[in-house]
Amino acid sequence: MRLKLVRENTSVDFFSKARIWLGISLVMMVVALGSFLIQGLAFGIDFQGGTSIRTQSETALDIGEYRNALVPLELGDVSITEVNDPSFAENQHVAMIRIQAQEGDERIASDTIEAIQAALVDVDPTITFQQIESVGPKVSGELINTAILAVTLAVAAILLYIWMRFEWQFAVGAVLALVHDVLLTIGIFSELQIKFDLAIIAALLTIVGYSINDTVIVFDRVRENLRKYKKKDLKEVLNLSINETLSRTLMTSLTTLIALISLFVLGGDVIRGFVFAMIWGVVIGTYSSIFVASAILLVLGVKRDWSKKDPAAGTRYAHIDN
């Protein structure tokens, strides 16, 4: 007995409100871009430069005492936040201390880190230092440029791949859907001011791969059905293709989300930002492969005069229910 998320021969009309879906996506993209331009991203140490110290103590935290202990060191902007996690023990009190990059220093001096540790130990003898990360201003700037280049090259490579495998209309639809996914992910991080670091860049690249996989499977079936139903309207062919691959799309998304939600709840705060980005990306990627990429293809149109038949196209991904 197989689990079926979608009944056979389903015929949902995904394009009856195509303009509404595109309008919603456009509004979300404008809001995301506006949030990014107005309040920016909460860059982590990777991109901002500075020192990040993760501490753990057996006694309750007093952020005021921590801050007062660091004032004589004249470190500049210091941010101290308590980390709360349901998985922590009752006597496990964790804090994250972020210190801005010191002007003129490529790296945070080791004696400065030692002075910070000594000052905090004086306040709380039970304190331990779980993690210390330091990034200089020059390195952080290079990381920003490299991250932008990595995402741009990934999208450009996908554009080239889709263009070679399909028609140019398919490539435009797929890449615009990817831009939609990346922009909305950056927007949610800007809106919620969640820490944005190299782990999130890794999540963005993973989201790009996940989203394009869904889109290519739908487009593969569209190409097959365009050859098979030469007289059907493009809108009907798109609806048919999405319905035929809907079971596979939902099954893949739901099983992926089950694993990601488990990691989000049980994995601890260290990977929570990365996992949140992945959860958001899976939801948005599934939405865009159905409503955005195909809707753009419908608007652009596609030629219908393919003479050669490709019996293998699209047959690998139909009606996958397990």
PDB file of C-alpha atoms in Angstrom:
ATOM      1  CA  MET A   1       0.000   0.000   0.000  1.00  0.00           C
ATOM      2  CA  ARG A   2       1.480   3.321  -1.100  1.00  0.00           C
ATOM      3  CA  LEU A   3       0.997   6.667   0.576  1.00  0.00           C
ATOM      4  CA  LYS A   4      -0.655   9.112  -1.803  1.00  0.00           C
ATOM      5  CA  LEU A   5      -0.599  12.816  -1.048  1.00  0.00           C
ATOM      6  CA  VAL A   6      -2.408  13.607  -4.290  1.00  0.00           C
ATOM      7  CA  ARG A   7      -5.112  11.486  -5.867  1.00  0.00           C
ATOM      8  CA  GLU A   8      -4.493  10.115  -9.338  1.00  0.00           C
ATOM      9  CA  ASN A   9      -5.735  12.126 -12.320  1.00  0.00           C
ATOM     10  CA  THR A  10      -5.912  15.281 -10.204  1.00  0.00           C
ATOM     11  CA  SER A  11      -6.719  18.400 -12.232  1.00  0.00           C
ATOM     12  CA  VAL A  12      -6.097  21.509 -10.144  1.00  0.00           C
ATOM     13  CA  ASP A  13      -6.215  24.721 -12.196  1.00  0.00           C
ATOM     14  CA  PHE A  14      -3.038  26.466 -11.078  1.00  0.00           C
ATOM     15  CA  PHE A  15      -3.383  29.286 -13.588  1.00  0.00           C
ATOM     16  CA  SER A  16      -6.931  30.464 -12.975  1.00  0.00           C
ATOM     17  CA  LYS A  17      -5.424  33.138 -10.734  1.00  0.00           C
ATOM     18  CA  ALA A  18      -1.949  33.331 -12.283  1.00  0.00           C
ATOM     19  CA  ARG A  19      -1.881  37.118 -12.209  1.00  0.00           C
ATOM     20  CA  ILE A  20      -2.782  37.133  -8.514  1.00  0.00           C
ATOM     21  CA  TRP A  21       0.073  34.726  -7.693  1.00  0.00           C
ATOM     22  CA  LEU A  22       2.545  36.802  -9.699  1.00  0.00           C
ATOM     23  CA  GLY A  23       1.205  39.947  -8.024  1.00  0.00           C
ATOM     24  CA  ILE A  24       1.686  38.439  -4.560  1.00  0.00           C
ATOM     25  CA  SER A  25       5.230  37.412  -5.459  1.00  0.00           C
ATOM     26  CA  LEU A  26       5.990  40.883  -6.816  1.00  0.00           C
ATOM     27  CA  VAL A  27       4.688  42.541  -3.642  1.00  0.00           C
ATOM     28  CA  MET A  28       6.753  40.193  -1.443  1.00  0.00           C
ATOM     29  CA  MET A  29       9.861  40.942  -3.515  1.00  0.00           C
ATOM     30  CA  VAL A  30       9.297  44.698  -3.202  1.00  0.00           C
ATOM     31  CA  VAL A  31       8.838  44.377   0.575  1.00  0.00           C
ATOM     32  CA  ALA A  32      11.976  42.217   0.835  1.00  0.00           C
ATOM     33  CA  LEU A  33      14.017  44.671  -1.227  1.00  0.00           C
ATOM     34  CA  GLY A  34      12.656  47.611   0.764  1.00  0.00           C
ATOM     35  CA  SER A  35      13.538  45.960   4.060  1.00  0.00           C
ATOM     36  CA  PHE A  36      17.037  45.215   2.798  1.00  0.00           C
ATOM     37  CA  LEU A  37      17.597  48.806   1.614  1.00  0.00           C
ATOM     38  CA  ILE A  38      16.102  50.436   4.732  1.00  0.00           C
ATOM     39  CA  GLN A  39      17.401  48.348   7.636  1.00  0.00           C
ATOM     40  CA  GLY A  40      19.902  46.065   5.927  1.00  0.00           C
ATOM     41  CA  LEU A  41      21.062  42.701   7.237  1.00  0.00           C
ATOM     42  CA  ALA A  42      22.237  41.768  10.720  1.00  0.00           C
ATOM     43  CA  PHE A  43      25.663  40.693   9.500  1.00  0.00           C
ATOM     44  CA  GLY A  44      27.530  38.198  11.628  1.00  0.00           C
ATOM     45  CA  ILE A  45      31.197  38.400  12.473  1.00  0.00           C
ATOM     46  CA  ASP A  46      32.049  36.748   9.127  1.00  0.00           C
ATOM     47  CA  PHE A  47      30.893  39.813   7.196  1.00  0.00           C
ATOM     48  CA  GLN A  48      31.092  42.588   9.781  1.00  0.00           C
ATOM     49  CA  GLY A  49      34.491  41.862  11.222  1.00  0.00           C
ATOM     50  CA  GLY A  50      35.237  41.601  14.932  1.00  0.00           C
ATOM     51  CA  THR A  51      35.186  38.964  17.628  1.00  0.00           C
ATOM     52  CA  SER A  52      32.390  36.614  18.638  1.00  0.00           C
ATOM     53  CA  ILE A  53      32.724  34.849  22.008  1.00  0.00           C
ATOM     54  CA  ARG A  54      30.297  32.167  23.151  1.00  0.00           C
ATOM     55  CA  THR A  55      30.366  31.662  26.919  1.00  0.00           C
ATOM     56  CA  GLN A  56      28.738  29.225  29.311  1.00  0.00           C
ATOM     57  CA  SER A  57      28.198  29.625  33.024  1.00  0.00           C
ATOM     58  CA  GLU A  58      26.676  27.661  35.885  1.00  0.00           C
ATOM     59  CA  THR A  59      25.193  30.797  37.456  1.00  0.00           C
ATOM     60  CA  ALA A  60      22.471  33.090  36.124  1.00  0.00           C
ATOM     61  CA  LEU A  61      23.755  35.698  33.700  1.00  0.00           C
ATOM     62  CA  ASP A  62      23.970  39.365  34.588  1.00  0.00           C
ATOM     63  CA  ILE A  63      24.504  41.121  31.266  1.00  0.00           C
ATOM     64  CA  GLY A  64      25.036  44.454  33.041  1.00  0.00           C
ATOM     65  CA  GLU A  65      27.978  43.045  35.035  1.00  0.00           C
ATOM     66  CA  TYR A  66      29.489  41.538  31.891  1.00  0.00           C
ATOM     67  CA  ARG A  67      29.222  44.872  30.109  1.00  0.00           C
ATOM     68  CA  ASN A  68      30.701  46.850  33.033  1.00  0.00           C
ATOM     69  CA  ALA A  69      33.637  44.443  33.208  1.00  0.00           C
ATOM     70  CA  LEU A  70      34.486  45.118  29.548  1.00  0.00           C
ATOM     71  CA  VAL A  71      34.126  48.932  29.674  1.00  0.00           C
ATOM     72  CA  PRO A  72      37.705  49.598  30.945  1.00  0.00           C
ATOM     73  CA  LEU A  73      39.112  47.687  27.945  1.00  0.00           C
ATOM     74  CA  GLU A  74      37.696  50.345  25.549  1.00  0.00           C
ATOM     75  CA  LEU A  75      36.646  47.822  22.916  1.00  0.00           C
ATOM     76  CA  GLY A  76      34.090  50.033  21.196  1.00  0.00           C
ATOM     77  CA  ASP A  77      30.716  48.577  20.265  1.00  0.00           C
ATOM     78  CA  VAL A  78      29.997  45.493  22.404  1.00  0.00           C
ATOM     79  CA  SER A  79      26.818  43.414  22.079  1.00  0.00           C
ATOM     80  CA  ILE A  80      25.927  40.858  24.771  1.00  0.00           C
ATOM     81  CA  THR A  81      22.887  38.601  24.415  1.00  0.00           C
ATOM     82  CA  GLU A  82      21.696  35.600  26.389  1.00  0.00           C
ATOM     83  CA  VAL A  83      21.081  32.466  24.334  1.00  0.00           C
ATOM     84  CA  ASN A  84      17.939  30.546  25.266  1.00  0.00           C
ATOM     85  CA  ASP A  85      17.353  27.001  24.120  1.00  0.00           C
ATOM     86  CA  PRO A  86      14.877  24.390  25.415  1.00  0.00           C
ATOM     87  CA  SER A  87      17.586  21.751  25.254  1.00  0.00           C
ATOM     88  CA  PHE A  88      19.811  23.557  27.790  1.00  0.00           C
ATOM     89  CA  ALA A  89      20.137  22.162  31.318  1.00  0.00           C
ATOM     90  CA  GLU A  90      18.826  24.173  34.274  1.00  0.00           C
ATOM     91  CA  ASN A  91      22.308  25.367  35.267  1.00  0.00           C
ATOM     92  CA  GLN A  92      23.467  25.952  31.675  1.00  0.00           C
ATOM     93  CA  HIS A  93      23.525  29.688  30.976  1.00  0.00           C
ATOM     94  CA  VAL A  94      24.919  30.666  27.584  1.00  0.00           C
ATOM     95  CA  ALA A  95      25.786  34.143  26.321  1.00  0.00           C
ATOM     96  CA  MET A  96      26.990  35.464  22.970  1.00  0.00           C
ATOM     97  CA  ILE A  97      29.372  38.439  23.133  1.00  0.00           C
ATOM     98  CA  ARG A  98      30.098  40.329  19.913  1.00  0.00           C
ATOM     99  CA  ILE A  99      32.828  42.948  19.765  1.00  0.00           C
ATOM    100  CA  GLN A 100      33.398  45.224  16.786  1.00  0.00           C
ATOM    101  CA  ALA A 101      36.587  44.969  14.732  1.00  0.00           C
ATOM    102  CA  GLN A 102      39.353  47.062  16.213  1.00  0.00           C
ATOM    103  CA  GLU A 103      40.370  49.910  13.955  1.00  0.00           C
ATOM    104  CA  GLY A 104      43.680  49.381  12.144  1.00  0.00           C
ATOM    105  CA  ASP A 105      43.982  45.722  13.130  1.00  0.00           C
ATOM    106  CA  GLU A 106      43.809  43.004  10.481  1.00  0.00           C
ATOM    107  CA  ARG A 107      43.219  40.457  13.243  1.00  0.00           C
ATOM    108  CA  ILE A 108      42.009  40.765  16.794  1.00  0.00           C
ATOM    109  CA  ALA A 109      45.098  40.710  18.995  1.00  0.00           C
ATOM    110  CA  SER A 110      45.494  37.619  21.175  1.00  0.00           C
ATOM    111  CA  ASP A 111      46.299  39.742  24.217  1.00  0.00           C
ATOM    112  CA  THR A 112      42.981  41.573  23.747  1.00  0.00           C
ATOM    113  CA  ILE A 113      41.116  38.256  23.797  1.00  0.00           C
ATOM    114  CA  GLU A 114      43.031  37.216  26.914  1.00  0.00           C
ATOM    115  CA  ALA A 115      42.112  40.520  28.602  1.00  0.00           C
ATOM    116  CA  ILE A 116      38.419  39.944  27.765  1.00  0.00           C
ATOM    117  CA  GLN A 117      38.533  36.442  29.225  1.00  0.00           C
ATOM    118  CA  ALA A 118      40.271  37.630  32.397  1.00  0.00           C
ATOM    119  CA  ALA A 119      37.727  40.438  32.914  1.00  0.00           C
ATOM    120  CA  LEU A 120      34.787  38.036  32.570  1.00  0.00           C
ATOM    121  CA  VAL A 121      36.337  35.425  34.864  1.00  0.00           C
ATOM    122  CA  ASP A 122      36.631  38.092  37.563  1.00  0.00           C
ATOM    123  CA  VAL A 123      32.864  38.655  37.296  1.00  0.00           C
ATOM    124  CA  ASP A 124      31.894  34.984  37.067  1.00  0.00           C
ATOM    125  CA  PRO A 125      34.487  32.339  38.123  1.00  0.00           C
ATOM    126  CA  THR A 126      32.309  29.525  36.678  1.00  0.00           C
ATOM    127  CA  ILE A 127      32.398  30.977  33.179  1.00  0.00           C
ATOM    128  CA  THR A 128      33.891  28.910  30.350  1.00  0.00           C
ATOM    129  CA  PHE A 129      34.584  29.986  26.770  1.00  0.00           C
ATOM    130  CA  GLN A 130      32.973  27.587  24.318  1.00  0.00           C
ATOM    131  CA  GLN A 131      33.814  29.317  21.055  1.00  0.00           C
ATOM    132  CA  ILE A 132      35.898  32.304  19.967  1.00  0.00           C
ATOM    133  CA  GLU A 133      35.817  33.598  16.380  1.00  0.00           C
ATOM    134  CA  SER A 134      37.788  36.590  15.121  1.00  0.00           C
ATOM    135  CA  VAL A 135      37.665  38.143  11.663  1.00  0.00           C
ATOM    136  CA  GLY A 136      39.560  41.261  10.590  1.00  0.00           C
ATOM    137  CA  PRO A 137      37.922  44.113   8.593  1.00  0.00           C
ATOM    138  CA  LYS A 138      39.830  43.278   5.403  1.00  0.00           C
ATOM    139  CA  VAL A 139      38.935  39.583   5.558  1.00  0.00           C
ATOM    140  CA  SER A 140      35.251  40.341   6.217  1.00  0.00           C
ATOM    141  CA  GLY A 141      35.140  42.620   3.159  1.00  0.00           C
ATOM    142  CA  GLU A 142      36.685  39.893   1.004  1.00  0.00           C
ATOM    143  CA  LEU A 143      34.150  37.368   2.332  1.00  0.00           C
ATOM    144  CA  ILE A 144      31.245  39.642   1.325  1.00  0.00           C
ATOM    145  CA  ASN A 145      32.600  39.981  -2.219  1.00  0.00           C
ATOM    146  CA  THR A 146      33.249  36.230  -2.469  1.00  0.00           C
ATOM    147  CA  ALA A 147      29.744  35.395  -1.204  1.00  0.00           C
ATOM    148  CA  ILE A 148      28.101  37.714  -3.750  1.00  0.00           C
ATOM    149  CA  LEU A 149      30.256  36.232  -6.508  1.00  0.00           C
ATOM    150  CA  ALA A 150      29.377  32.658  -5.473  1.00  0.00           C
ATOM    151  CA  VAL A 151      25.617  33.269  -5.604  1.00  0.00           C
ATOM    152  CA  THR A 152      25.870  35.215  -8.884  1.00  0.00           C
ATOM    153  CA  LEU A 153      27.957  32.516 -10.590  1.00  0.00           C
ATOM    154  CA  ALA A 154      25.583  29.802  -9.379  1.00  0.00           C
ATOM    155  CA  VAL A 155      22.559  31.571 -10.875  1.00  0.00           C
ATOM    156  CA  ALA A 156      24.456  32.328 -14.115  1.00  0.00           C
ATOM    157  CA  ALA A 157      25.535  28.683 -14.466  1.00  0.00           C
ATOM    158  CA  ILE A 158      21.946  27.544 -13.965  1.00  0.00           C
ATOM    159  CA  LEU A 159      20.752  30.043 -16.594  1.00  0.00           C
ATOM    160  CA  LEU A 160      23.247  28.581 -19.077  1.00  0.00           C
ATOM    161  CA  TYR A 161      22.308  25.002 -18.198  1.00  0.00           C
ATOM    162  CA  ILE A 162      18.557  25.545 -18.607  1.00  0.00           C
ATOM    163  CA  TRP A 163      19.108  27.519 -21.811  1.00  0.00           C
ATOM    164  CA  MET A 164      21.088  24.626 -23.324  1.00  0.00           C
ATOM    165  CA  ARG A 165      18.666  21.958 -22.152  1.00  0.00           C
ATOM    166  CA  PHE A 166      15.412  23.782 -22.926  1.00  0.00           C
ATOM    167  CA  GLU A 167      14.341  26.911 -24.797  1.00  0.00           C
ATOM    168  CA  TRP A 168      15.323  30.412 -23.662  1.00  0.00           C
ATOM    169  CA  GLN A 169      11.823  31.010 -22.245  1.00  0.00           C
ATOM    170  CA  PHE A 170      12.341  28.124 -19.831  1.00  0.00           C
ATOM    171  CA  ALA A 171      15.706  29.579 -18.784  1.00  0.00           C
ATOM    172  CA  VAL A 172      14.234  33.014 -18.084  1.00  0.00           C
ATOM    173  CA  GLY A 173      11.376  31.524 -16.065  1.00  0.00           C
ATOM    174  CA  ALA A 174      13.723  29.332 -14.013  1.00  0.00           C
ATOM    175  CA  VAL A 175      16.231  32.108 -13.275  1.00  0.00           C
ATOM    176  CA  LEU A 176      13.555  34.659 -12.343  1.00  0.00           C
ATOM    177  CA  ALA A 177      12.104  32.067  -9.959  1.00  0.00           C
ATOM    178  CA  LEU A 178      15.575  31.642  -8.420  1.00  0.00           C
ATOM    179  CA  VAL A 179      15.989  35.407  -8.036  1.00  0.00           C
ATOM    180  CA  HIS A 180      12.546  35.407  -6.386  1.00  0.00           C
ATOM    181  CA  ASP A 181      13.652  32.697  -3.904  1.00  0.00           C
ATOM    182  CA  VAL A 182      17.000  34.314  -3.055  1.00  0.00           C
ATOM    183  CA  LEU A 183      15.515  37.797  -2.654  1.00  0.00           C
ATOM    184  CA  LEU A 184      12.700  36.594  -0.390  1.00  0.00           C
ATOM    185  CA  THR A 185      15.168  34.643   1.747  1.00  0.00           C
ATOM    186  CA  ILE A 186      17.400  37.695   2.141  1.00  0.00           C
ATOM    187  CA  GLY A 187      14.267  39.752   2.831  1.00  0.00           C
ATOM    188  CA  ILE A 188      13.057  37.531   5.682  1.00  0.00           C
ATOM    189  CA  PHE A 189      16.496  37.696   7.293  1.00  0.00           C
ATOM    190  CA  SER A 190      16.452  41.489   6.964  1.00  0.00           C
ATOM    191  CA  GLU A 191      12.897  41.809   8.282  1.00  0.00           C
ATOM    192  CA  LEU A 192      13.510  39.583  11.322  1.00  0.00           C
ATOM    193  CA  GLN A 193      17.120  40.767  11.788  1.00  0.00           C
ATOM    194  CA  ILE A 194      18.423  37.206  12.051  1.00  0.00           C
ATOM    195  CA  LYS A 195      22.200  36.868  12.005  1.00  0.00           C
ATOM    196  CA  PHE A 196      23.444  36.637   8.409  1.00  0.00           C
ATOM    197  CA  ASP A 197      26.785  34.837   8.061  1.00  0.00           C
ATOM    198  CA  LEU A 198      28.620  32.383   5.817  1.00  0.00           C
ATOM    199  CA  ALA A 199      26.318  29.542   6.910  1.00  0.00           C
ATOM    200  CA  ILE A 200      23.383  31.452   5.404  1.00  0.00           C
ATOM    201  CA  ILE A 201      25.283  31.831   2.125  1.00  0.00           C
ATOM    202  CA  ALA A 202      25.666  28.040   2.122  1.00  0.00           C
ATOM    203  CA  ALA A 203      21.915  27.789   2.753  1.00  0.00           C
ATOM    204  CA  LEU A 204      21.211  30.170  -0.154  1.00  0.00           C
ATOM    205  CA  LEU A 205      23.259  28.036  -2.544  1.00  0.00           C
ATOM    206  CA  THR A 206      21.469  24.914  -1.287  1.00  0.00           C
ATOM    207  CA  ILE A 207      18.103  26.623  -1.794  1.00  0.00           C
ATOM    208  CA  VAL A 208      19.102  27.525  -5.353  1.00  0.00           C
ATOM    209  CA  GLY A 209      19.914  23.878  -6.061  1.00  0.00           C
ATOM    210  CA  TYR A 210      16.728  22.595  -4.426  1.00  0.00           C
ATOM    211  CA  SER A 211      14.494  25.084  -6.224  1.00  0.00           C
ATOM    212  CA  ILE A 212      16.005  24.494  -9.664  1.00  0.00           C
ATOM    213  CA  ASN A 213      15.622  20.733  -9.178  1.00  0.00           C
ATOM    214  CA  ASP A 214      11.875  21.143  -8.648  1.00  0.00           C
ATOM    215  CA  THR A 215      11.592  23.555 -11.561  1.00  0.00           C
ATOM    216  CA  VAL A 216      13.521  21.326 -13.986  1.00  0.00           C
ATOM    217  CA  ILE A 217      11.292  18.347 -13.168  1.00  0.00           C
ATOM    218  CA  VAL A 218       8.171  20.391 -13.959  1.00  0.00           C
ATOM    219  CA  PHE A 219       9.753  21.835 -17.118  1.00  0.00           C
ATOM    220  CA  ASP A 220      10.847  18.358 -18.245  1.00  0.00           C
ATOM    221  CA  ARG A 221       7.250  17.202 -18.085  1.00  0.00           C
ATOM    222  CA  VAL A 222       6.087  20.404 -19.828  1.00  0.00           C
ATOM    223  CA  ARG A 223       8.474  19.749 -22.728  1.00  0.00           C
ATOM    224  CA  GLU A 224       7.267  16.169 -23.034  1.00  0.00           C
ATOM    225  CA  ASN A 225       3.607  17.212 -23.014  1.00  0.00           C
ATOM    226  CA  LEU A 226       4.223  19.983 -25.547  1.00  0.00           C
ATOM    227  CA  ARG A 227       5.398  17.299 -27.958  1.00  0.00           C
ATOM    228  CA  LYS A 228       2.576  14.961 -26.999  1.00  0.00           C
ATOM    229  CA  TYR A 229      -0.317  17.460 -27.115  1.00  0.00           C
ATOM    230  CA  LYS A 230       0.587  19.724 -30.017  1.00  0.00           C
ATOM    231  CA  LYS A 231      -2.899  21.255 -30.285  1.00  0.00           C
ATOM    232  CA  LYS A 232      -3.515  21.896 -26.591  1.00  0.00           C
ATOM    233  CA  ASP A 233      -3.300  25.428 -25.300  1.00  0.00           C
ATOM    234  CA  LEU A 234      -0.051  26.188 -23.419  1.00  0.00           C
ATOM    235  CA  LYS A 235      -2.013  26.923 -20.256  1.00  0.00           C
ATOM    236  CA  GLU A 236      -3.602  23.448 -20.391  1.00  0.00           C
ATOM    237  CA  VAL A 237      -0.226  21.802 -20.974  1.00  0.00           C
ATOM    238  CA  LEU A 238       1.305  23.630 -18.016  1.00  0.00           C
ATOM    239  CA  ASN A 239      -1.594  22.678 -15.748  1.00  0.00           C
ATOM    240  CA  LEU A 240      -1.387  19.054 -16.854  1.00  0.00           C
ATOM    241  CA  SER A 241       2.375  18.920 -16.308  1.00  0.00           C
ATOM    242  CA  ILE A 242       2.232  20.421 -12.815  1.00  0.00           C
ATOM    243  CA  ASN A 243      -0.585  18.084 -11.792  1.00  0.00           C
ATOM    244  CA  GLU A 244       1.348  15.062 -13.081  1.00  0.00           C
ATOM    245  CA  THR A 245       4.434  15.966 -11.001  1.00  0.00           C
ATOM    246  CA  LEU A 246       2.515  17.356  -7.996  1.00  0.00           C
ATOM    247  CA  SER A 247       2.699  14.151  -5.959  1.00  0.00           C
ATOM    248  CA  ARG A 248       6.482  14.003  -6.334  1.00  0.00           C
ATOM    249  CA  THR A 249       6.853  17.709  -5.518  1.00  0.00           C
ATOM    250  CA  LEU A 250       4.793  17.544  -2.322  1.00  0.00           C
ATOM    251  CA  MET A 251       6.345  14.284  -1.144  1.00  0.00           C
ATOM    252  CA  THR A 252       9.878  15.638  -1.577  1.00  0.00           C
ATOM    253  CA  SER A 253       9.057  18.943   0.130  1.00  0.00           C
ATOM    254  CA  LEU A 254       7.249  17.380   3.092  1.00  0.00           C
ATOM    255  CA  THR A 255       9.913  14.761   3.806  1.00  0.00           C
ATOM    256  CA  THR A 256      12.613  17.442   3.595  1.00  0.00           C
ATOM    257  CA  LEU A 257      10.648  19.700   5.945  1.00  0.00           C
ATOM    258  CA  ILE A 258      10.209  16.914   8.488  1.00  0.00           C
ATOM    259  CA  ALA A 259      13.989  16.539   8.737  1.00  0.00           C
ATOM    260  CA  LEU A 260      14.600  20.297   8.815  1.00  0.00           C
ATOM    261  CA  ILE A 261      11.973  21.000  11.484  1.00  0.00           C
ATOM    262  CA  SER A 262      13.491  18.258  13.641  1.00  0.00           C
ATOM    263  CA  LEU A 263      16.888  19.938  13.307  1.00  0.00           C
ATOM    264  CA  PHE A 264      15.363  23.343  14.059  1.00  0.00           C
ATOM    265  CA  VAL A 265      13.760  22.111  17.287  1.00  0.00           C
ATOM    266  CA  LEU A 266      16.456  19.740  18.518  1.00  0.00           C
ATOM    267  CA  GLY A 267      19.644  20.908  16.822  1.00  0.00           C
ATOM    268  CA  GLY A 268      20.454  23.821  19.113  1.00  0.00           C
ATOM    269  CA  ASP A 269      20.940  27.508  18.484  1.00  0.00           C
ATOM    270  CA  VAL A 270      24.286  27.183  16.670  1.00  0.00           C
ATOM    271  CA  ILE A 271      22.690  25.839  13.465  1.00  0.00           C
ATOM    272  CA  ARG A 272      19.246  27.374  13.920  1.00  0.00           C
ATOM    273  CA  GLY A 273      19.811  30.251  11.475  1.00  0.00           C
ATOM    274  CA  PHE A 274      20.998  27.882   8.757  1.00  0.00           C
ATOM    275  CA  VAL A 275      18.078  25.490   9.314  1.00  0.00           C
ATOM    276  CA  PHE A 276      15.566  28.359   9.345  1.00  0.00           C
ATOM    277  CA  ALA A 277      16.911  29.526   5.979  1.00  0.00           C
ATOM    278  CA  MET A 278      16.528  26.007   4.605  1.00  0.00           C
ATOM    279  CA  ILE A 279      12.941  25.640   5.868  1.00  0.00           C
ATOM    280  CA  TRP A 280      11.994  28.987   4.357  1.00  0.00           C
ATOM    281  CA  GLY A 281      13.815  28.086   1.136  1.00  0.00           C
ATOM    282  CA  VAL A 282      12.042  24.746   0.729  1.00  0.00           C
ATOM    283  CA  VAL A 283       8.619  26.384   1.166  1.00  0.00           C
ATOM    284  CA  ILE A 284       9.417  29.300  -1.162  1.00  0.00           C
ATOM    285  CA  GLY A 285      11.210  27.052  -3.670  1.00  0.00           C
ATOM    286  CA  THR A 286       8.226  24.710  -3.915  1.00  0.00           C
ATOM    287  CA  TYR A 287       5.879  27.680  -4.329  1.00  0.00           C
ATOM    288  CA  SER A 288       8.031  29.307  -7.020  1.00  0.00           C
ATOM    289  CA  SER A 289       8.477  26.126  -9.070  1.00  0.00           C
ATOM    290  CA  ILE A 290       4.695  25.759  -9.301  1.00  0.00           C
ATOM    291  CA  PHE A 291       3.386  29.321  -9.391  1.00  0.00           C
ATOM    292  CA  VAL A 292       6.253  31.577 -10.468  1.00  0.00           C
ATOM    293  CA  ALA A 293       8.457  29.749 -12.999  1.00  0.00           C
ATOM    294  CA  SER A 294       5.515  28.211 -14.867  1.00  0.00           C
ATOM    295  CA  ALA A 295       3.521  31.463 -14.782  1.00  0.00           C
ATOM    296  CA  ILE A 296       6.467  33.322 -16.333  1.00  0.00           C
ATOM    297  CA  LEU A 297       6.710  30.612 -19.001  1.00  0.00           C
ATOM    298  CA  LEU A 298       2.996  31.094 -19.713  1.00  0.00           C
ATOM    299  CA  VAL A 299       3.513  34.850 -20.136  1.00  0.00           C
ATOM    300  CA  LEU A 300       6.559  34.439 -22.406  1.00  0.00           C
ATOM    301  CA  GLY A 301       5.082  31.598 -24.446  1.00  0.00           C
ATOM    302  CA  VAL A 302       7.097  28.844 -26.086  1.00  0.00           C
ATOM    303  CA  LYS A 303       7.435  27.537 -29.610  1.00  0.00           C
ATOM    304  CA  ARG A 304       5.318  24.488 -30.463  1.00  0.00           C
ATOM    305  CA  ASP A 305       6.928  23.189 -33.672  1.00  0.00           C
ATOM    306  CA  TRP A 306       9.319  20.558 -32.310  1.00  0.00           C
ATOM    307  CA  SER A 307       9.451  17.847 -34.901  1.00  0.00           C
ATOM    308  CA  LYS A 308      11.536  15.257 -33.072  1.00  0.00           C
ATOM    309  CA  LYS A 309       9.929  13.138 -30.432  1.00  0.00           C
ATOM    310  CA  ASP A 310      11.789  12.396 -27.209  1.00  0.00           C
ATOM    311  CA  PRO A 311      10.043   9.450 -25.537  1.00  0.00           C
ATOM    312  CA  ALA A 312      12.417   9.494 -22.567  1.00  0.00           C
ATOM    313  CA  ALA A 313      11.795  13.128 -21.615  1.00  0.00           C
ATOM    314  CA  GLY A 314      10.011  13.530 -18.305  1.00  0.00           C
ATOM    315  CA  THR A 315       9.269   9.857 -17.717  1.00  0.00           C
ATOM    316  CA  ARG A 316      11.604   9.531 -14.740  1.00  0.00           C
ATOM    317  CA  TYR A 317       9.702  11.836 -12.412  1.00  0.00           C
ATOM    318  CA  ALA A 318       6.006  11.158 -13.002  1.00  0.00           C
ATOM    319  CA  HIS A 319       3.695   9.942 -10.241  1.00  0.00           C
ATOM    320  CA  ILE A 320       6.396   9.262  -7.651  1.00  0.00           C
ATOM    321  CA  ASP A 321       4.444   8.511  -4.457  1.00  0.00           C
ATOM    322  CA  ASN A 322       7.023   6.801  -2.298  1.00  0.00           C
TER     323      ASN A 322
END
